[in-house]
Coordinates of C-alpha atoms in Angstrom, one line a residue:
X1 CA 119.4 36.9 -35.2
X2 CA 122.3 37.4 -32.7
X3 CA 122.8 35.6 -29.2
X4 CA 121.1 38.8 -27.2
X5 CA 117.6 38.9 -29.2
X6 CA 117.2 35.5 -28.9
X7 CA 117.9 35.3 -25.3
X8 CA 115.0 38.2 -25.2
X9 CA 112.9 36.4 -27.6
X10 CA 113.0 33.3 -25.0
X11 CA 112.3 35.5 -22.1
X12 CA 109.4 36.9 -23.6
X13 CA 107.8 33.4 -24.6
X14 CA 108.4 32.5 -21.1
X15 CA 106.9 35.2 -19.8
X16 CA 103.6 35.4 -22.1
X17 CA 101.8 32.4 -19.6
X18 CA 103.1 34.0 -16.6
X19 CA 101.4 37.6 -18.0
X20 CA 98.2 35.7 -19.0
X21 CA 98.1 34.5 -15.6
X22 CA 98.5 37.7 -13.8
X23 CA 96.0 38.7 -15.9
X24 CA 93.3 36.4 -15.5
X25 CA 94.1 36.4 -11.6
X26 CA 93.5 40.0 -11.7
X27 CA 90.2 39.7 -13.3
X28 CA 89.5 36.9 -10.6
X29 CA 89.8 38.8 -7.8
X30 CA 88.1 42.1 -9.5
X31 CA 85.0 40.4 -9.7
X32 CA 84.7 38.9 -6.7
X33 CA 85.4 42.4 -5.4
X34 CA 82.8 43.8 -7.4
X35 CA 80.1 41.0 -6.9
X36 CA 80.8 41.5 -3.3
X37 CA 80.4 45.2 -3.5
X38 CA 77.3 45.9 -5.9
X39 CA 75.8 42.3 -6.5
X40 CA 74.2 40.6 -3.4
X41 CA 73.7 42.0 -0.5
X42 CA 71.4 39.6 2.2
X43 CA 67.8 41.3 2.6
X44 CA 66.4 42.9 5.8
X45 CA 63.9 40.6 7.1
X46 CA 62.0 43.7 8.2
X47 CA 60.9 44.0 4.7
X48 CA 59.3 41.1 4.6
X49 CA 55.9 42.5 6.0
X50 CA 53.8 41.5 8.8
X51 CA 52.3 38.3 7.0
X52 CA 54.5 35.9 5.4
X53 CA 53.1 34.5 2.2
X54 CA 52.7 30.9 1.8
X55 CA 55.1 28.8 0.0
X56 CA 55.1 26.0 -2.7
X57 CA 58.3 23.6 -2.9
X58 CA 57.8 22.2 -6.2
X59 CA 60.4 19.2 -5.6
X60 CA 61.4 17.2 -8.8
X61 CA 62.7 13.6 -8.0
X62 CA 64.4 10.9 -9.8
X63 CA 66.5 8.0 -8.0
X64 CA 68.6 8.1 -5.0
X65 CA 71.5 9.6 -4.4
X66 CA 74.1 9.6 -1.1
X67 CA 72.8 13.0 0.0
X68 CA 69.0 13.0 -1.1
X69 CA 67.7 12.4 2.1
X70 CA 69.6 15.6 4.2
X71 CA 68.8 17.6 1.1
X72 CA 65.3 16.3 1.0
X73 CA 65.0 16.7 4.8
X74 CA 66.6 20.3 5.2
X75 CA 62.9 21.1 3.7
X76 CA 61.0 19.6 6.2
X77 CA 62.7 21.4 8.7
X78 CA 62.1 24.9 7.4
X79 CA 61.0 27.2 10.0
X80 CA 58.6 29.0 8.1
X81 CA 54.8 29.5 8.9
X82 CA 52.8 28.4 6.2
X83 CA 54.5 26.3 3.6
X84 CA 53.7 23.1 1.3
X85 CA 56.3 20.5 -0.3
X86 CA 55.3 18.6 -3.6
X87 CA 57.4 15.8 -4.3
X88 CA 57.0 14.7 -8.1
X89 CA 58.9 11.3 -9.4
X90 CA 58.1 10.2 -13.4
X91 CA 57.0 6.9 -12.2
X92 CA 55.8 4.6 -9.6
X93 CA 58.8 2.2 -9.3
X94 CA 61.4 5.2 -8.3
X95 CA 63.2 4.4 -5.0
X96 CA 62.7 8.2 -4.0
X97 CA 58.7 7.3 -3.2
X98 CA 60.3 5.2 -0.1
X99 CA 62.0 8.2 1.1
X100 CA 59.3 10.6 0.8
X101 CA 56.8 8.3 2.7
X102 CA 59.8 7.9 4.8
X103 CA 60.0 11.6 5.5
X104 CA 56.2 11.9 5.7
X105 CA 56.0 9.9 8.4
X106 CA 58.5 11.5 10.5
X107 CA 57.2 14.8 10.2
X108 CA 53.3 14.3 10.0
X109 CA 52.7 17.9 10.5
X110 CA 54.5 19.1 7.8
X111 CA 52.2 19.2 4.3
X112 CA 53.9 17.4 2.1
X113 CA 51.8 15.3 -1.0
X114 CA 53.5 13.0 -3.7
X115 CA 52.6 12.9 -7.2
X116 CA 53.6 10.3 -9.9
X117 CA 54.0 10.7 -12.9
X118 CA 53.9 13.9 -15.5
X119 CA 51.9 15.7 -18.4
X120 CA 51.6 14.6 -21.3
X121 CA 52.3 16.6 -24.2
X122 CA 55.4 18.1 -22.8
X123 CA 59.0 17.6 -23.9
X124 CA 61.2 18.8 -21.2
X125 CA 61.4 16.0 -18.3
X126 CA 61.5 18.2 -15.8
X127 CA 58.6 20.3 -16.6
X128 CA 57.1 17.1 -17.6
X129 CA 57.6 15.8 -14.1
X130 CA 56.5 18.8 -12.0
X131 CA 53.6 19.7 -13.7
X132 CA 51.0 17.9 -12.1
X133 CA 52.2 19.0 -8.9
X134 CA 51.8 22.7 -10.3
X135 CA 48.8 22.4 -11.3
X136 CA 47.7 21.3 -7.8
X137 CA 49.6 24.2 -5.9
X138 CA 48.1 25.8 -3.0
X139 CA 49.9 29.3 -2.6
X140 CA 50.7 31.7 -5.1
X141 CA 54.4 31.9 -4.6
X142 CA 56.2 28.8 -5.7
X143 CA 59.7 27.8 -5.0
X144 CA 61.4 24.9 -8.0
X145 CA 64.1 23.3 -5.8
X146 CA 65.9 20.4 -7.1
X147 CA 67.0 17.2 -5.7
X148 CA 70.0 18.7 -5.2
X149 CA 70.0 21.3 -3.0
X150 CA 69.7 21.6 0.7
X151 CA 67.6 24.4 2.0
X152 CA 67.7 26.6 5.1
X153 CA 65.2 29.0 6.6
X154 CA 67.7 31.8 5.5
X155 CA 67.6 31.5 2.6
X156 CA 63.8 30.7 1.9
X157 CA 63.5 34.2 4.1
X158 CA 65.8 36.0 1.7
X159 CA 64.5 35.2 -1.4
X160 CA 60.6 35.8 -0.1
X161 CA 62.0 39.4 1.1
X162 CA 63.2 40.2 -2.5
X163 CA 60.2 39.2 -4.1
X164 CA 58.4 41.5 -2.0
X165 CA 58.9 44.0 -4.3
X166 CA 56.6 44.9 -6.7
X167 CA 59.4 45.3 -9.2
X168 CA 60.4 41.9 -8.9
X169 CA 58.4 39.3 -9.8
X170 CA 61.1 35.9 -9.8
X171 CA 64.2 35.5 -7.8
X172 CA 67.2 33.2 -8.7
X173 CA 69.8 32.0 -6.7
X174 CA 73.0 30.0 -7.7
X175 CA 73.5 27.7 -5.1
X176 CA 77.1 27.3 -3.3
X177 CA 79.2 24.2 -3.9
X178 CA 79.6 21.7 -0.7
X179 CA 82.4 19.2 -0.3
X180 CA 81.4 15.6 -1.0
X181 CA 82.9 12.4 -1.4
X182 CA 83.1 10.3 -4.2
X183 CA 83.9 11.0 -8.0
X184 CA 80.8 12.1 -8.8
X185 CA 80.9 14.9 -6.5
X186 CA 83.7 15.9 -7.3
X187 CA 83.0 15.9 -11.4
X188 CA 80.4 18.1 -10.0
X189 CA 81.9 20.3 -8.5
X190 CA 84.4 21.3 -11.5
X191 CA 81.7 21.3 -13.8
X192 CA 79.7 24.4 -11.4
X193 CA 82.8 26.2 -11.7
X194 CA 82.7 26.4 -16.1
X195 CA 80.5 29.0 -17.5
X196 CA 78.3 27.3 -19.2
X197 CA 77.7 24.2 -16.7
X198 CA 76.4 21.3 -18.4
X199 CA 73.9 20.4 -15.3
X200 CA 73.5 22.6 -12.2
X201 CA 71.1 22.9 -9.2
X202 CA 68.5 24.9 -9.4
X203 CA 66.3 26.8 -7.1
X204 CA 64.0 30.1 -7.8
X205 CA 61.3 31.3 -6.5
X206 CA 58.2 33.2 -8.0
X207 CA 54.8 34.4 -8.1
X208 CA 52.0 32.8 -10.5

């Protein structure tokens, strides 16, 4: 091989990461575009109806956590009409039970109720922990928020407007990443941005 191909062949090595880059930055930005464009677009709250439906917060708990108190809060301050919150914790020596009776107390006209402990028979903790609380829900529509997220009126009002349509029947939303401190947080926050995340918040909403 003479001098010229191999400076060419070393150009083009160089330049396959740079290409790949491009590349993938194109892709970046396409979606986004296309997300933006066709994907979501915020509901009209005039589609809602006259009568808002009432709403279940199935809220599974374990431990504490730096944030779980605003997050927990940002439910009781919903402004919604006619809502209920169940707090679920596995057992009766979690630290969260302080919080919630905490929380009750501070807003004693909100209807929150605490169960401990799960189902038997059911692998999945999660399930495991929620399902008493289930079984005990007052409205038909029920909305699985984790520990993790903090809630707003918006969105609870979005998601009840697209499950006002008889073609839809459960509404998922991923929820947006905040800025926190700590390493934790931040592990966190790289891990939401993989594909396949090994953990993630949750929150949907649906009818039983």
């Amino acid at each position: 091989m003479d001098e010229v191909a191999q400076y060419y062949l070393i150009l083009v090595v160089a330049l396959l990461p740079w290409i790949s880059y491009a590349f993938v930055a194109t892709f970046f930005f396409l979606s986004i575009f296309y997300g933006r464009c066709r994907l979501y677009h915020p509901s009209d709250s005039q589609n809602i109806g006259d009568e808002l439906p009432g709403i279940t917060i199935l809220k599974p708990l374990m431990g504490i956590d730096p944030y779980l108190e605003s997050n927990l809060e940002s439910h009781f301050t919903l402004q919604y009409p006619k809502f209920e919150i169940l707090a679920c914790v596995a057992d009766d020596q979690d630290p969260a039970i302080t919080l919630v009776h905490r929380l009750q107390e501070r807003y004693p006209l909100v209807d929150c109720r605490l169960f401990i402990g799960g189902k038997d028979g059911i692998v999945n903790p999660l399930i495991h922990n929620m399902s008493p609380a289930y079984e005990s829900s007052k409205y038909d529509v029920v909305w699985v928020s984790t520990s993790r997220i903090k809630a707003s009126t918006e969105i609870l009002l979005d998601m009840v407007s697209k499950l006002n349509s008889h073609k839809v029947a459960l509404v998922h939303q991923m929820p947006f990443t905040t800025d926190q401190e700590g390493l934790a947080a931040a592990i966190e926050k790289v891990d939401r941005l993989n594909v396949a995340p090994i953990s993630d918040g949750r929150i949907f909403i649906y009818i039983v």
